[in-house]
Every structure is written in C-alpha cells, then in structure tokens.
Amino acid sequence: MPSESREFDIVLLGATGFTGGLIADYLATNATSAVSIALAGRNPAKLEAVRARSGADLDVVTVDATDDAALRDLTSRCRVLITTVGPYLVHGDPVVAACADTGTDYLDLTGEPEFADLTYLKHHARAEATGARLIHACGFDSVPHDLGAQFTVDQLPEGVPLTVRGYVRLQGTFSGGTVASALEVMSRMRQGRATHDIRTQVEPQPDGRAVSIATGRVGRDASTGWWVIPMPTIDPLIVAQSARQLPRYGPDFTYSHFLATEGPLAAAATLGGIGTLAAVAQVAPARRALARLRPSGSGPTPAQRDKAWFTVRFVGEGGGTSVVTEVAGGDPGYTETSAMISEAALCLAVDDLPVTAGQVTTASALGPALRTRLLAAGISFTLVD
Ligand SMILES: NC(=O)c1ccc[n+]([C@@H]2O[C@H](COP(=O)([O-])OP(=O)(O)OC[C@H]3O[C@@H](n4cnc5c(N)ncnc54)[C@H](OP(=O)(O)O)[C@@H]3O)[C@@H](O)[C@H]2O)c1
C-alpha cells in the first residue's frame, strides 16, 4: 500500500518501556488530532495502561519484536515507525528489516555504533529501493551533535575545508534500557570495530570530497580552556555520515567530539569510571549483575529529570572564519530525548522535506525542519561568537 494511504501516521513500538512511555506522553500532548498514532508492544495490559495515562485517542497494537510476519504487518500499516526496543544489537534488526521491506520510515534511539553499521550493510540498499528513510540515533545520541554541527557549518563559508569540534557537558542519570545497551556495546568492542571496517570498505565516499573524524587527546583544550576527553561514541560517526551526505560540509570536513569536565580530577575520575565499566562489561555474570541494578522499565524520577541539563558547545573554523555555537536543553537522556524523537517522527509525517532514502541522518533527512521544531520545543541553537 502506498505510504500516504496507510492506517497510522506514526506507530510507537516499545511504548511500555521507560523512554517509550515518555514518548507516548509527548506525542499525546503535542501531535495534532490530524496525526493518527498507535502504541505498539508485546504486552496488551501494559499498553492499555500507557494509553489510559496519556489521556489521548491513541490506538493500540499488540506485536512481539521477534515475530517477523507481525512486524511486516505492523510496518505496512504505518508511515513512520519509532522503536525504543533495545538493546538494538539484541532486538533491533527485524524491525529495521520490516521497515526497509515495506518502505516505512524508521526512527530509533540507538547509541550502538555496531548496530548502525550492521543495518547499513544489511538494509540500506533495500531501503533505497523502497524509499524507506532509516534514521538511527534520534535522541540525545545524536540529535544535538548532528544538528548542532550542521548549524555550525551553516555559519561558515561555503566551498572551503572546515573543522568543527563538539564539547559536551551534561548532568543526568540513566534508565535500565540505557545501562543494558551501554554494557552490550562495551562487551562487543572488537566485533564493533570489525563491522565498522567492513562498512568503511564498501560504503561509497562522496565524489571529490573528504570527511574525517580527528580523535583528539585527553587534556586541557586550548580553544575552550576545559579539560576534555575524546568520546568515540556514535555521535562523531553520525556527524561524519551527515557530512558525507551533504555537500554543504565542503571539500574537506573534519569533526572531533569531546566530553568537557570540570578539571583534571574530574577528567581522571570520568576516565576511571569508563574504564571500570568497560572491564565489568567483558565478564558476562558481572554484566548481568550490573544490569539488574537498573531493571528494564526504570529510570530517573521526574524530580531527577527536572535537575538534569546539557549543553554542546561547537567551535567551527574554515576559510579564515571562526565561530562558536551552542545547543542546550534540559534532561538529555529522557525528557529532551522523547521530544527529539517525537518531533523527528512528526517532521517525517507532516513536513516538506528533501527526497532521501536508505540510511540517512537527522541532519541529512530532516535538517532545518527538525531544528525549527526543536527550537519551538525549548531546545536552543545559539550563535555564541
Ligand atoms: N541514545 C539516547 O539518547 C537514548 C535515550 C534513551 C533511551 N535510549 C535507548 O532506548 C532503548 C530503550 O531504553 P528504555 O530505558 O526505555 O528501555 P526499557 O524501559 O527497558 O524498555 C524496553 C522496551 O522494549 C520492549 N521490548 C523488549 N523486548 C520486546 C519484544 N520482544 N517485543 C516487543 N517489545 C519488546 C519492552 O516491552 P515490555 O514492557 O513488554 O518489557 C519495553 O517496552 C535503549 O536501547 C536505550 O539505550 C537511548
């Protein structure tokens, strides 16, 4: 069935999870009645509870993410599918496959680079053929970084080599699904690197243009004065993918991505914490014990989320010009993440967008239209200097 005449504009799969519940509430409050929305998941009683709490006229569909036929039926009934069923390396592939096959736009919250590389290798060509837009990392990973880098590039001259550095500062805590997904990534670093190498060999590079990620080093950063740690998360990979897909990033684009800390002691403590987590993730029983401390469905309380915040400062240089920009908002992981992915879904369902298909990014597929929506939702994009 052509995508325009499908039963639902947006389906939210994983509506019964911690983040899924927040997304359901956001869509119930912010989507107009012209947008038809369904909540999907494997547990009808939990789905009904989410629908009742939302107070909105939402449909409910029962589907298990391990059932390929049921997933194809679901994705052929909707134009845009959001999934929060993670860890994505464990549960995600059949959902992407169903969207690619049925020409359905797909959005997720993955921060798992190996998952994005695997879906590129397995489903990008099929999605290009059916017209499906497959967009990973539509939450705090990686919307502020991806759209912030694009906003920074927009302030710089065209047609010259550009360098952009992103510096993240934040305060917040994690949900059960985030902890489980982070441990999954850390337990598979070697496989993740191998998959990325295969992708790098087969993915076409843009004609006559170069895009690279400069890792940087731990220490005091000369341009900001902050103590920084290079962050090899999914964020720089997404920014680089946008740069490959958008000629506006110029003939030679380089991106670096850092966590900014309060000083040398905080930097050392953060590095120690990451190292400990990575070591624990290598041992299956220890990994399971750690995951049990934050079970599926749990996450920060409203009071904790009210105190949480983020800023991402960008320093962009090129063609003799230098700019500083900043993206800022409230609780990065959950309150703002649910706004980001909901607005991305509404953007796909409602807005006039450039024609794209296959594995694309928030910047390359949604760009300024999503930035406008996020500004209206209270996330700021500022030219600082
Ligand atoms: N990168 C970011 O910025 C960001 C921010 C927030 C979250 N996330 C990611 O989003 C994901 C979800 O996090 P969360 O804390 O919301 O997790 P969660 O509370 O554990 O929710 C997981 C959801 O998946 C559902 N599910 C699991 N297996 C299923 C299956 N076989 N069929 C159908 N549904 C199934 C669960 O359903 P039941 O209720 O029936 O168990 C639940 O609705 C994680 O991967 C996390 O890393 C990323």
mmCIF file of N, CA and C in Angstrom, residues 121-230:
data_model
loop_
_atom_site.group_PDB
_atom_site.id
_atom_site.type_symbol
_atom_site.label_atom_id
_atom_site.label_comp_id
_atom_site.label_asym_id
_atom_site.label_seq_id
_atom_site.Cartn_x
_atom_site.Cartn_y
_atom_site.Cartn_z
ATOM 1 N N LEU A 121 24.876 -2.289 6.292
ATOM 2 C CA LEU A 121 25.321 -3.395 5.425
ATOM 3 C C LEU A 121 24.143 -4.257 4.967
ATOM 4 N N LYS A 122 23.158 -4.463 5.847
ATOM 5 C CA LYS A 122 22.078 -5.410 5.523
ATOM 6 C C LYS A 122 20.860 -4.754 4.870
ATOM 7 N N HIS A 123 20.562 -3.496 5.188
ATOM 8 C CA HIS A 123 19.252 -2.962 4.799
ATOM 9 C C HIS A 123 19.284 -1.642 4.025
ATOM 10 N N HIS A 124 20.446 -1.008 3.910
ATOM 11 C CA HIS A 124 20.488 0.299 3.247
ATOM 12 C C HIS A 124 20.027 0.210 1.789
ATOM 13 N N ALA A 125 20.544 -0.780 1.053
ATOM 14 C CA ALA A 125 20.209 -0.872 -0.375
ATOM 15 C C ALA A 125 18.716 -1.139 -0.566
ATOM 16 N N ARG A 126 18.167 -2.031 0.267
ATOM 17 C CA ARG A 126 16.735 -2.346 0.170
ATOM 18 C C ARG A 126 15.893 -1.100 0.487
ATOM 19 N N ALA A 127 16.294 -0.352 1.497
ATOM 20 C CA ALA A 127 15.539 0.856 1.872
ATOM 21 C C ALA A 127 15.626 1.910 0.764
ATOM 22 N N GLU A 128 16.789 2.014 0.129
ATOM 23 C CA GLU A 128 16.886 2.955 -1.003
ATOM 24 C C GLU A 128 15.892 2.569 -2.095
ATOM 25 N N ALA A 129 15.738 1.264 -2.321
ATOM 26 C CA ALA A 129 14.836 0.791 -3.376
ATOM 27 C C ALA A 129 13.368 1.028 -3.011
ATOM 28 N N THR A 130 13.006 0.857 -1.729
ATOM 29 C CA THR A 130 11.588 1.016 -1.339
ATOM 30 C C THR A 130 11.259 2.452 -0.939
ATOM 31 N N GLY A 131 12.294 3.287 -0.743
ATOM 32 C CA GLY A 131 12.055 4.682 -0.341
ATOM 33 C C GLY A 131 12.016 4.888 1.160
ATOM 34 N N ALA A 132 12.286 3.838 1.937
ATOM 35 C CA ALA A 132 12.268 3.998 3.405
ATOM 36 C C ALA A 132 13.446 4.842 3.859
ATOM 37 N N ARG A 133 13.185 5.754 4.791
ATOM 38 C CA ARG A 133 14.270 6.525 5.413
ATOM 39 C C ARG A 133 14.570 5.863 6.754
ATOM 40 N N LEU A 134 15.786 5.358 6.904
ATOM 41 C CA LEU A 134 16.192 4.665 8.137
ATOM 42 C C LEU A 134 17.073 5.627 8.928
ATOM 43 N N ILE A 135 16.557 6.128 10.053
ATOM 44 C CA ILE A 135 17.290 7.153 10.811
ATOM 45 C C ILE A 135 17.557 6.643 12.221
ATOM 46 N N HIS A 136 18.818 6.375 12.482
ATOM 47 C CA HIS A 136 19.228 5.927 13.818
ATOM 48 C C HIS A 136 19.542 7.139 14.700
ATOM 49 N N ALA A 137 19.650 6.868 16.004
ATOM 50 C CA ALA A 137 20.191 7.861 16.944
ATOM 51 C C ALA A 137 19.398 9.169 16.942
ATOM 52 N N CYS A 138 18.092 9.048 17.183
ATOM 53 C CA CYS A 138 17.217 10.241 17.154
ATOM 54 C C CYS A 138 16.923 10.791 18.537
ATOM 55 N N GLY A 139 17.793 10.510 19.518
ATOM 56 C CA GLY A 139 17.632 11.073 20.853
ATOM 57 C C GLY A 139 18.824 11.962 21.166
ATOM 58 N N PHE A 140 19.197 12.025 22.464
ATOM 59 C CA PHE A 140 20.383 12.813 22.806
ATOM 60 C C PHE A 140 21.590 12.289 22.043
ATOM 61 N N ASP A 141 21.694 10.961 21.906
ATOM 62 C CA ASP A 141 22.517 10.395 20.820
ATOM 63 C C ASP A 141 21.619 10.410 19.594
ATOM 64 N N SER A 142 21.852 11.166 18.557
ATOM 65 C CA SER A 142 22.914 12.106 18.307
ATOM 66 C C SER A 142 22.368 13.444 17.818
ATOM 67 N N VAL A 143 21.079 13.724 18.156
ATOM 68 C CA VAL A 143 20.434 14.898 17.537
ATOM 69 C C VAL A 143 21.150 16.218 17.827
ATOM 70 N N PRO A 144 21.474 16.551 19.110
ATOM 71 C CA PRO A 144 22.101 17.860 19.328
ATOM 72 C C PRO A 144 23.460 17.981 18.639
ATOM 73 N N HIS A 145 24.178 16.850 18.553
ATOM 74 C CA HIS A 145 25.508 16.861 17.935
ATOM 75 C C HIS A 145 25.382 16.992 16.419
ATOM 76 N N ASP A 146 24.458 16.216 15.855
ATOM 77 C CA ASP A 146 24.282 16.199 14.405
ATOM 78 C C ASP A 146 23.709 17.545 13.911
ATOM 79 N N LEU A 147 22.619 17.996 14.530
ATOM 80 C CA LEU A 147 22.033 19.272 14.093
ATOM 81 C C LEU A 147 22.890 20.457 14.528
ATOM 82 N N GLY A 148 23.595 20.312 15.650
ATOM 83 C CA GLY A 148 24.479 21.394 16.105
ATOM 84 C C GLY A 148 25.662 21.566 15.167
ATOM 85 N N ALA A 149 26.250 20.456 14.716
ATOM 86 C CA ALA A 149 27.362 20.544 13.755
ATOM 87 C C ALA A 149 26.850 21.165 12.447
ATOM 88 N N GLN A 150 25.649 20.779 12.034
ATOM 89 C CA GLN A 150 25.081 21.341 10.801
ATOM 90 C C GLN A 150 24.820 22.856 10.956
ATOM 91 N N PHE A 151 24.294 23.249 12.115
ATOM 92 C CA PHE A 151 24.053 24.670 12.405
ATOM 93 C C PHE A 151 25.381 25.439 12.360
ATOM 94 N N THR A 152 26.441 24.821 12.872
ATOM 95 C CA THR A 152 27.766 25.460 12.873
ATOM 96 C C THR A 152 28.294 25.600 11.448
ATOM 97 N N VAL A 153 28.172 24.536 10.661
ATOM 98 C CA VAL A 153 28.606 24.577 9.256
ATOM 99 C C VAL A 153 27.849 25.688 8.516
ATOM 100 N N ASP A 154 26.562 25.833 8.828
ATOM 101 C CA ASP A 154 25.747 26.876 8.168
ATOM 102 C C ASP A 154 26.295 28.283 8.416
ATOM 103 N N GLN A 155 27.057 28.489 9.497
ATOM 104 C CA GLN A 155 27.611 29.817 9.827
ATOM 105 C C GLN A 155 28.962 30.052 9.148
ATOM 106 N N LEU A 156 29.517 29.012 8.526
ATOM 107 C CA LEU A 156 30.879 29.101 7.957
ATOM 108 C C LEU A 156 30.816 29.255 6.433
ATOM 109 N N PRO A 157 31.904 29.740 5.806
ATOM 110 C CA PRO A 157 31.893 29.938 4.349
ATOM 111 C C PRO A 157 31.701 28.617 3.596
ATOM 112 N N GLU A 158 31.138 28.733 2.392
ATOM 113 C CA GLU A 158 30.927 27.543 1.554
ATOM 114 C C GLU A 158 32.168 27.235 0.723
ATOM 115 N N GLY A 159 32.352 25.966 0.371
ATOM 116 C CA GLY A 159 33.361 25.557 -0.608
ATOM 117 C C GLY A 159 34.790 25.552 -0.105
ATOM 118 N N VAL A 160 34.987 25.589 1.229
ATOM 119 C CA VAL A 160 36.352 25.578 1.789
ATOM 120 C C VAL A 160 36.451 24.443 2.818
ATOM 121 N N PRO A 161 37.674 23.985 3.130
ATOM 122 C CA PRO A 161 37.822 22.965 4.181
ATOM 123 C C PRO A 161 37.323 23.504 5.522
ATOM 124 N N LEU A 162 36.595 22.668 6.264
ATOM 125 C CA LEU A 162 36.019 23.082 7.551
ATOM 126 C C LEU A 162 36.425 22.109 8.653
ATOM 127 N N THR A 163 36.648 22.673 9.851
ATOM 128 C CA THR A 163 36.904 21.861 11.042
ATOM 129 C C THR A 163 35.876 22.239 12.094
ATOM 130 N N VAL A 164 35.202 21.240 12.664
ATOM 131 C CA VAL A 164 34.252 21.505 13.751
ATOM 132 C C VAL A 164 34.612 20.600 14.923
ATOM 133 N N ARG A 165 34.640 21.192 16.135
ATOM 134 C CA ARG A 165 34.859 20.405 17.355
ATOM 135 C C ARG A 165 33.637 20.577 18.264
ATOM 136 N N GLY A 166 33.119 19.458 18.780
ATOM 137 C CA GLY A 166 31.962 19.497 19.680
ATOM 138 C C GLY A 166 32.385 19.144 21.094
ATOM 139 N N TYR A 167 31.909 19.935 22.087
ATOM 140 C CA TYR A 167 32.260 19.720 23.501
ATOM 141 C C TYR A 167 30.961 19.549 24.296
ATOM 142 N N VAL A 168 30.757 18.361 24.849
ATOM 143 C CA VAL A 168 29.512 18.046 25.551
ATOM 144 C C VAL A 168 29.698 18.253 27.050
ATOM 145 N N ARG A 169 28.746 18.951 27.669
ATOM 146 C CA ARG A 169 28.693 18.994 29.134
ATOM 147 C C ARG A 169 27.282 18.595 29.538
ATOM 148 N N LEU A 170 27.155 17.811 30.593
ATOM 149 C CA LEU A 170 25.807 17.375 30.964
ATOM 150 C C LEU A 170 25.739 16.930 32.404
ATOM 151 N N GLN A 171 24.481 16.902 32.879
ATOM 152 C CA GLN A 171 24.199 16.304 34.177
ATOM 153 C C GLN A 171 22.926 15.504 34.033
ATOM 154 N N GLY A 172 22.944 14.264 34.483
ATOM 155 C CA GLY A 172 21.739 13.441 34.372
ATOM 156 C C GLY A 172 22.052 12.035 34.804
ATOM 157 N N THR A 173 21.017 11.194 34.819
ATOM 158 C CA THR A 173 21.238 9.802 35.178
ATOM 159 C C THR A 173 20.531 8.895 34.169
ATOM 160 N N PHE A 174 20.670 7.566 34.326
ATOM 161 C CA PHE A 174 20.331 6.641 33.239
ATOM 162 C C PHE A 174 19.139 5.742 33.553
ATOM 163 N N SER A 175 18.486 5.283 32.479
ATOM 164 C CA SER A 175 17.408 4.282 32.603
ATOM 165 C C SER A 175 17.995 2.878 32.495
ATOM 166 N N GLY A 176 17.157 1.874 32.802
ATOM 167 C CA GLY A 176 17.579 0.482 32.680
ATOM 168 C C GLY A 176 17.982 0.132 31.261
ATOM 169 N N GLY A 177 17.186 0.586 30.277
ATOM 170 C CA GLY A 177 17.493 0.273 28.885
ATOM 171 C C GLY A 177 18.812 0.875 28.443
ATOM 172 N N THR A 178 19.141 2.071 28.933
ATOM 173 C CA THR A 178 20.405 2.710 28.559
ATOM 174 C C THR A 178 21.585 1.936 29.134
ATOM 175 N N VAL A 179 21.464 1.514 30.400
ATOM 176 C CA VAL A 179 22.551 0.746 31.020
ATOM 177 C C VAL A 179 22.759 -0.569 30.258
ATOM 178 N N ALA A 180 21.663 -1.274 29.954
ATOM 179 C CA ALA A 180 21.769 -2.559 29.242
ATOM 180 C C ALA A 180 22.421 -2.352 27.869
ATOM 181 N N SER A 181 22.056 -1.284 27.183
ATOM 182 C CA SER A 181 22.588 -1.049 25.836
ATOM 183 C C SER A 181 24.069 -0.664 25.899
ATOM 184 N N ALA A 182 24.441 0.165 26.895
ATOM 185 C CA ALA A 182 25.853 0.573 27.026
ATOM 186 C C ALA A 182 26.724 -0.651 27.325
ATOM 187 N N LEU A 183 26.238 -1.541 28.196
ATOM 188 C CA LEU A 183 27.008 -2.749 28.521
ATOM 189 C C LEU A 183 27.136 -3.650 27.295
ATOM 190 N N GLU A 184 26.076 -3.716 26.497
ATOM 191 C CA GLU A 184 26.115 -4.537 25.272
ATOM 192 C C GLU A 184 27.210 -4.017 24.327
ATOM 193 N N VAL A 185 27.263 -2.683 24.150
ATOM 194 C CA VAL A 185 28.284 -2.095 23.263
ATOM 195 C C VAL A 185 29.686 -2.396 23.795
ATOM 196 N N MET A 186 29.870 -2.187 25.115
ATOM 197 C CA MET A 186 31.210 -2.359 25.690
ATOM 198 C C MET A 186 31.664 -3.816 25.659
ATOM 199 N N SER A 187 30.715 -4.741 25.650
ATOM 200 C CA SER A 187 31.095 -6.166 25.618
ATOM 201 C C SER A 187 31.461 -6.616 24.200
ATOM 202 N N ARG A 188 31.246 -5.757 23.212
ATOM 203 C CA ARG A 188 31.443 -6.179 21.816
ATOM 204 C C ARG A 188 32.344 -5.197 21.049
ATOM 205 N N MET A 189 33.324 -4.614 21.737
ATOM 206 C CA MET A 189 34.155 -3.588 21.086
ATOM 207 C C MET A 189 34.889 -4.142 19.858
ATOM 208 N N ARG A 190 35.411 -5.377 19.990
ATOM 209 C CA ARG A 190 36.182 -5.959 18.879
ATOM 210 C C ARG A 190 35.282 -6.212 17.673
ATOM 211 N N GLN A 191 34.106 -6.811 17.915
ATOM 212 C CA GLN A 191 33.163 -7.056 16.809
ATOM 213 C C GLN A 191 32.712 -5.741 16.193
ATOM 214 N N GLY A 192 32.529 -4.730 17.052
ATOM 215 C CA GLY A 192 32.090 -3.424 16.555
ATOM 216 C C GLY A 192 33.109 -2.818 15.608
ATOM 217 N N ARG A 193 34.404 -2.914 15.985
ATOM 218 C CA ARG A 193 35.457 -2.363 15.112
ATOM 219 C C ARG A 193 35.525 -3.124 13.792
ATOM 220 N N ALA A 194 35.361 -4.460 13.865
ATOM 221 C CA ALA A 194 35.438 -5.278 12.639
ATOM 222 C C ALA A 194 34.283 -4.913 11.690
ATOM 223 N N THR A 195 33.097 -4.760 12.236
ATOM 224 C CA THR A 195 31.937 -4.416 11.393
ATOM 225 C C THR A 195 32.138 -3.035 10.771
ATOM 226 N N HIS A 196 32.680 -2.109 11.575
ATOM 227 C CA HIS A 196 32.888 -0.755 11.041
ATOM 228 C C HIS A 196 33.908 -0.778 9.897
ATOM 229 N N ASP A 197 34.943 -1.604 10.038
ATOM 230 C CA ASP A 197 35.947 -1.715 8.968
ATOM 231 C C ASP A 197 35.297 -2.217 7.672
ATOM 232 N N ILE A 198 34.407 -3.209 7.787
ATOM 233 C CA ILE A 198 33.738 -3.738 6.583
ATOM 234 C C ILE A 198 32.894 -2.626 5.945
ATOM 235 N N ARG A 199 32.172 -1.895 6.771
ATOM 236 C CA ARG A 199 31.349 -0.821 6.228
ATOM 237 C C ARG A 199 32.217 0.205 5.497
ATOM 238 N N THR A 200 33.348 0.570 6.120
ATOM 239 C CA THR A 200 34.223 1.578 5.524
ATOM 240 C C THR A 200 34.709 1.133 4.144
ATOM 241 N N GLN A 201 34.930 -0.189 4.000
ATOM 242 C CA GLN A 201 35.415 -0.691 2.701
ATOM 243 C C GLN A 201 34.338 -0.636 1.614
ATOM 244 N N VAL A 202 33.068 -0.816 1.990
ATOM 245 C CA VAL A 202 32.027 -0.936 0.942
ATOM 246 C C VAL A 202 31.221 0.348 0.732
ATOM 247 N N GLU A 203 31.184 1.243 1.719
ATOM 248 C CA GLU A 203 30.325 2.427 1.585
ATOM 249 C C GLU A 203 30.963 3.422 0.619
ATOM 250 N N PRO A 204 30.229 3.852 -0.422
ATOM 251 C CA PRO A 204 30.813 4.814 -1.361
ATOM 252 C C PRO A 204 31.144 6.137 -0.655
ATOM 253 N N GLN A 205 32.263 6.731 -1.000
ATOM 254 C CA GLN A 205 32.632 8.036 -0.430
ATOM 255 C C GLN A 205 32.150 9.134 -1.376
ATOM 256 N N PRO A 206 31.907 10.332 -0.867
ATOM 257 C CA PRO A 206 31.422 11.406 -1.751
ATOM 258 C C PRO A 206 32.492 11.789 -2.774
ATOM 259 N N ASP A 207 32.042 12.042 -4.004
ATOM 260 C CA ASP A 207 32.972 12.374 -5.093
ATOM 261 C C ASP A 207 33.765 13.641 -4.797
ATOM 262 N N GLY A 208 35.098 13.547 -4.807
ATOM 263 C CA GLY A 208 35.941 14.740 -4.692
ATOM 264 C C GLY A 208 35.877 15.439 -3.352
ATOM 265 N N ARG A 209 35.299 14.775 -2.332
ATOM 266 C CA ARG A 209 35.236 15.411 -1.016
ATOM 267 C C ARG A 209 35.775 14.448 0.029
ATOM 268 N N ALA A 210 36.399 15.006 1.068
ATOM 269 C CA ALA A 210 36.944 14.167 2.141
ATOM 270 C C ALA A 210 36.216 14.487 3.450
ATOM 271 N N VAL A 211 35.953 13.435 4.228
ATOM 272 C CA VAL A 211 35.331 13.599 5.551
ATOM 273 C C VAL A 211 36.125 12.752 6.527
ATOM 274 N N SER A 212 36.507 13.337 7.664
ATOM 275 C CA SER A 212 37.246 12.529 8.641
ATOM 276 C C SER A 212 36.868 12.899 10.066
ATOM 277 N N ILE A 213 37.178 11.970 10.969
ATOM 278 C CA ILE A 213 36.994 12.201 12.403
ATOM 279 C C ILE A 213 38.390 12.277 13.013
ATOM 280 N N ALA A 214 38.700 13.395 13.687
ATOM 281 C CA ALA A 214 40.001 13.525 14.371
ATOM 282 C C ALA A 214 39.767 13.195 15.845
ATOM 283 N N THR A 215 40.490 12.217 16.371
ATOM 284 C CA THR A 215 40.177 11.704 17.710
ATOM 285 C C THR A 215 40.485 12.723 18.812
ATOM 286 N N GLY A 216 41.579 13.454 18.710
ATOM 287 C CA GLY A 216 41.963 14.392 19.766
ATOM 288 C C GLY A 216 42.589 13.654 20.937
ATOM 289 N N ARG A 217 42.883 14.411 22.030
ATOM 290 C CA ARG A 217 43.538 13.748 23.172
ATOM 291 C C ARG A 217 42.994 14.305 24.485
ATOM 292 N N VAL A 218 43.235 13.559 25.547
ATOM 293 C CA VAL A 218 42.798 13.990 26.874
ATOM 294 C C VAL A 218 43.680 15.146 27.322
ATOM 295 N N GLY A 219 43.084 16.166 27.912
ATOM 296 C CA GLY A 219 43.897 17.274 28.432
ATOM 297 C C GLY A 219 43.123 18.581 28.387
ATOM 298 N N ARG A 220 43.860 19.672 28.664
ATOM 299 C CA ARG A 220 43.226 20.993 28.672
ATOM 300 C C ARG A 220 43.125 21.480 27.232
ATOM 301 N N ASP A 221 41.914 21.800 26.810
ATOM 302 C CA ASP A 221 41.672 22.207 25.421
ATOM 303 C C ASP A 221 42.013 23.684 25.251
ATOM 304 N N ALA A 222 42.811 23.980 24.216
ATOM 305 C CA ALA A 222 43.299 25.355 24.056
ATOM 306 C C ALA A 222 42.163 26.324 23.737
ATOM 307 N N SER A 223 41.180 25.934 22.930
ATOM 308 C CA SER A 223 40.185 26.912 22.489
ATOM 309 C C SER A 223 39.112 27.182 23.543
ATOM 310 N N THR A 224 38.795 26.212 24.409
ATOM 311 C CA THR A 224 37.734 26.434 25.403
ATOM 312 C C THR A 224 38.273 26.589 26.825
ATOM 313 N N GLY A 225 39.504 26.093 27.060
ATOM 314 C CA GLY A 225 40.054 26.103 28.426
ATOM 315 C C GLY A 225 39.534 24.947 29.268
ATOM 316 N N TRP A 226 38.644 24.108 28.729
ATOM 317 C CA TRP A 226 38.081 22.983 29.501
ATOM 318 C C TRP A 226 39.014 21.782 29.446
ATOM 319 N N TRP A 227 38.899 20.937 30.500
ATOM 320 C CA TRP A 227 39.565 19.630 30.473
ATOM 321 C C TRP A 227 38.663 18.668 29.723
ATOM 322 N N VAL A 228 39.203 18.061 28.670
ATOM 323 C CA VAL A 228 38.332 17.297 27.774
ATOM 324 C C VAL A 228 38.816 15.854 27.603
ATOM 325 N N ILE A 229 37.842 15.002 27.271
ATOM 326 C CA ILE A 229 38.121 13.578 26.984
ATOM 327 C C ILE A 229 37.512 13.272 25.617
ATOM 328 N N PRO A 230 38.292 12.762 24.664
ATOM 329 C CA PRO A 230 37.693 12.375 23.376
ATOM 330 C C PRO A 230 36.632 11.303 23.595
#
